């Protein structure tokens, strides 16, 4: 069966520090991968998605970037964190299908920028 | 623009009572439709989905949802709520990229 991991689970970082959040998927190959941010009362906002190694699409302009160095690894980064980057970050994967794709989510990383 | 509306921010239901959570969407074509549930501090778990076919879909934990094209709605229902159903529920629509509603927090009273 497929599983998705995210780490760390919780992170407290000072403003201006760098960030690296990691997401890995097991039990599947060539998944589509997604990064979302969840803010209180605002649902989930899609930040990045990837259909393959090195292929990243950005959905909103922001202080963050994403990379996919391996097929089942997706990394969310920042060079300098802002207070507004605080939130709950969720990674998701889907199997490519013509008949409809379902996204499955990881446990999330709670980021607090102070 | 694509959007999903979950008009109820909070809903309180007595244990054993029935539940209906509303979801309306605006999309260029009939999208795929999903309901997810999130417990505090955790990721989202898929409850059910609609791609095509029968407009009444069954999901896990006794939940079901009905797609009504004429109303652009995909409401979630459960005939008898359990205390463990207390969580936040998200409706989502789309194809490869999903648009999420802002969620409905369900509280279950004894």
Coordinates of C-alpha atoms in Angstrom, one line a residue:
Chain A
X1 CA 0.0 0.0 0.0
X2 CA 1.0 3.6 -0.5
X3 CA 2.1 5.8 2.4
X4 CA 3.1 9.5 2.5
X5 CA 5.5 10.9 5.1
X6 CA 6.2 14.5 6.0
X7 CA 8.8 15.9 8.4
X8 CA 9.3 17.5 10.6
X9 CA 5.9 17.4 12.3
X10 CA 6.4 20.7 14.0
X11 CA 8.9 23.5 13.4
X12 CA 9.6 26.8 15.0
X13 CA 11.8 29.1 13.1
X14 CA 12.9 32.8 13.5
X15 CA 12.1 35.3 10.8
X16 CA 14.8 35.4 8.1
X17 CA 15.9 31.9 8.6
X18 CA 15.9 29.2 5.8
X19 CA 13.3 26.5 5.6
X20 CA 13.3 22.9 4.2
X21 CA 10.2 20.7 4.6
X22 CA 10.4 17.2 3.1
X23 CA 7.7 14.9 1.8
X24 CA 8.2 11.3 0.5
X25 CA 5.8 8.8 -0.9
X26 CA 6.2 5.0 -0.7
X27 CA 4.5 2.3 -2.6
X28 CA 3.9 4.0 -5.9
X29 CA 5.9 5.4 -8.8
X30 CA 5.5 8.5 -11.0
X31 CA 3.1 10.2 -8.6
X32 CA 1.8 13.7 -9.0
X33 CA 2.9 15.6 -5.9
X34 CA 1.4 18.7 -4.3
X35 CA 2.2 21.2 -1.6
X36 CA -0.7 23.0 0.2
X37 CA -0.8 25.6 2.9
X38 CA -3.7 25.7 5.3
X39 CA -4.5 28.8 7.2
X40 CA -7.2 29.0 9.9
X41 CA -10.6 29.7 8.3
X42 CA -9.3 29.7 4.8
X43 CA -9.2 26.1 3.7
X44 CA -6.3 24.8 1.7
X45 CA -4.3 26.8 -0.8
X46 CA -2.4 25.0 -3.5
X47 CA 1.2 26.2 -3.5
X48 CA 3.1 23.9 -5.9
X49 CA 2.5 20.8 -7.9
X50 CA 4.8 18.5 -9.8
X51 CA 4.2 15.9 -12.5
X52 CA 7.7 14.6 -12.6
X53 CA 11.3 15.0 -11.5
X54 CA 12.4 18.6 -11.8
X55 CA 9.0 19.7 -13.1
X56 CA 7.4 22.2 -10.7
X57 CA 4.4 24.5 -11.2
X58 CA 3.9 27.4 -8.9
X59 CA 0.3 28.4 -8.2
X60 CA 0.8 31.6 -6.2
X61 CA 3.7 34.1 -6.0
X62 CA 5.3 33.8 -2.7
X63 CA 8.4 33.5 -0.6
X64 CA 8.6 29.8 -1.1
X65 CA 10.0 27.4 -3.7
X66 CA 9.7 23.7 -4.3
X67 CA 11.9 21.0 -5.8
X68 CA 11.5 17.4 -6.8
X69 CA 15.0 15.8 -6.8
X70 CA 13.7 12.2 -6.9
X71 CA 10.5 10.6 -8.2
X72 CA 8.9 10.3 -4.8
X73 CA 10.5 13.2 -2.9
X74 CA 9.1 16.7 -2.8
X75 CA 10.8 19.5 -0.9
X76 CA 9.4 22.9 0.1
X77 CA 12.0 25.6 0.8
X78 CA 12.5 29.2 1.6
X79 CA 15.7 31.2 1.8
X80 CA 14.3 33.7 4.3
X81 CA 11.1 33.0 6.2
X82 CA 8.5 35.7 6.8
X83 CA 6.0 35.9 9.7
X84 CA 3.3 35.3 7.1
X85 CA 4.8 31.9 6.2
X86 CA 3.4 30.5 9.4
X87 CA 0.8 27.8 8.9
X88 CA 0.1 24.1 8.4
X89 CA 1.8 22.6 5.3
X90 CA 0.3 19.6 3.7
X91 CA 1.9 17.4 1.0
X92 CA -0.3 15.2 -1.2
X93 CA 0.1 12.7 -3.9
X94 CA -2.1 11.3 -6.7
X95 CA -1.7 8.5 -9.1
X96 CA -2.0 9.6 -12.7
X97 CA -5.2 8.4 -14.3
X98 CA -7.3 9.3 -17.2
X99 CA -10.4 8.4 -15.3
X100 CA -9.9 10.8 -12.4
X101 CA -7.2 11.4 -9.8
X102 CA -7.6 11.3 -6.1
X103 CA -5.3 13.1 -3.8
X104 CA -4.0 11.6 -0.6
X105 CA -2.6 13.7 2.1
X106 CA 0.3 13.4 4.5
X107 CA 0.1 14.2 8.2
X108 CA 1.3 17.8 7.7
X109 CA 4.0 20.1 9.2
X110 CA 3.0 22.9 11.5
X111 CA 5.4 25.9 11.0
X112 CA 5.6 28.8 13.4
X113 CA 7.7 31.7 12.3
X114 CA 8.6 34.0 15.2
Chain B
X1 CA -13.6 31.9 -11.3
X2 CA -13.6 28.4 -9.7
X3 CA -14.8 28.4 -6.1
X4 CA -16.3 26.2 -3.5
X5 CA -18.7 27.4 -0.8
X6 CA -19.3 25.7 2.4
X7 CA -21.8 28.1 4.0
X8 CA -21.7 26.6 7.5
X9 CA -18.5 27.4 9.5
X10 CA -19.7 25.5 12.5
X11 CA -22.4 22.9 13.0
X12 CA -23.5 21.3 16.3
X13 CA -25.3 18.0 16.1
X14 CA -26.5 15.7 18.9
X15 CA -25.0 12.3 19.0
X16 CA -27.3 9.9 17.1
X17 CA -28.9 12.7 15.1
X18 CA -28.6 13.0 11.3
X19 CA -26.1 15.3 9.6
X20 CA -26.0 17.2 6.4
X21 CA -23.1 19.4 5.4
X22 CA -23.6 21.7 2.4
X23 CA -21.2 22.3 -0.5
X24 CA -21.8 24.4 -3.6
X25 CA -19.3 25.0 -6.3
X26 CA -18.7 27.2 -9.3
X27 CA -16.7 25.6 -12.1
X28 CA -16.4 25.8 -15.8
X29 CA -17.4 22.2 -16.4
X30 CA -18.7 19.4 -14.1
X31 CA -15.6 18.7 -12.0
X32 CA -14.7 15.7 -9.9
X33 CA -16.0 16.1 -6.4
X34 CA -14.5 15.1 -3.0
X35 CA -15.1 15.3 0.7
X36 CA -12.3 15.1 3.1
X37 CA -12.2 15.0 6.9
X38 CA -9.5 16.5 9.2
X39 CA -9.0 15.8 12.8
X40 CA -7.1 18.5 14.8
X41 CA -3.4 18.7 13.9
X42 CA -3.7 16.0 11.3
X43 CA -3.8 15.6 7.6
X44 CA -6.9 15.2 5.4
X45 CA -8.5 11.8 5.0
X46 CA -10.7 11.1 2.0
X47 CA -14.3 10.3 2.8
X48 CA -15.7 9.8 -0.6
X49 CA -15.5 11.0 -4.2
X50 CA -17.6 11.4 -7.3
X51 CA -16.2 11.1 -10.8
X52 CA -19.2 10.0 -12.8
X53 CA -22.2 7.6 -12.8
X54 CA -24.5 7.2 -9.9
X55 CA -25.0 10.6 -8.3
X56 CA -25.4 9.1 -4.8
X57 CA -22.0 8.0 -3.6
X58 CA -21.1 6.0 -0.5
X59 CA -18.0 6.6 1.5
X60 CA -16.2 5.5 4.6
X61 CA -17.5 5.8 8.2
X62 CA -21.1 5.6 7.0
X63 CA -21.0 8.9 5.1
X64 CA -22.7 9.5 1.7
X65 CA -23.0 12.4 -0.6
X66 CA -25.3 13.3 -3.5
X67 CA -24.3 15.2 -6.6
X68 CA -27.0 17.5 -7.9
X69 CA -25.9 19.0 -11.2
X70 CA -28.8 21.5 -11.4
X71 CA -27.8 23.0 -8.0
X72 CA -24.1 22.6 -8.4
X73 CA -24.1 21.0 -5.0
X74 CA -22.4 18.0 -3.4
X75 CA -23.9 17.7 0.1
X76 CA -22.5 15.3 2.6
X77 CA -24.9 13.3 4.8
X78 CA -24.8 10.8 7.6
X79 CA -27.9 9.3 9.2
X80 CA -26.6 8.9 12.7
X81 CA -23.6 10.9 14.0
X82 CA -21.1 9.5 16.5
X83 CA -19.0 11.5 18.9
X84 CA -15.9 10.4 16.9
X85 CA -17.2 12.3 13.9
X86 CA -16.4 15.6 15.5
X87 CA -13.8 17.1 13.1
X88 CA -13.5 19.6 10.2
X89 CA -14.9 18.6 6.9
X90 CA -13.7 20.0 3.5
X91 CA -15.4 19.8 0.2
X92 CA -13.1 20.0 -2.8
X93 CA -13.6 20.1 -6.6
X94 CA -11.4 19.9 -9.7
X95 CA -9.5 17.6 -11.9
X96 CA -5.7 17.4 -11.4
X97 CA -5.7 20.6 -9.2
X98 CA -8.3 20.9 -6.5
X99 CA -10.2 23.9 -5.2
X100 CA -11.1 23.5 -1.5
X101 CA -13.9 25.1 0.5
X102 CA -13.1 26.8 3.8
X103 CA -14.4 23.9 5.8
X104 CA -17.2 23.1 8.3
X105 CA -16.3 22.3 11.8
X106 CA -18.6 19.6 13.3
X107 CA -19.3 19.5 17.0
X108 CA -21.1 16.6 18.5
X109 CA -23.1 17.1 21.7
X110 CA -23.9 14.2 24.0

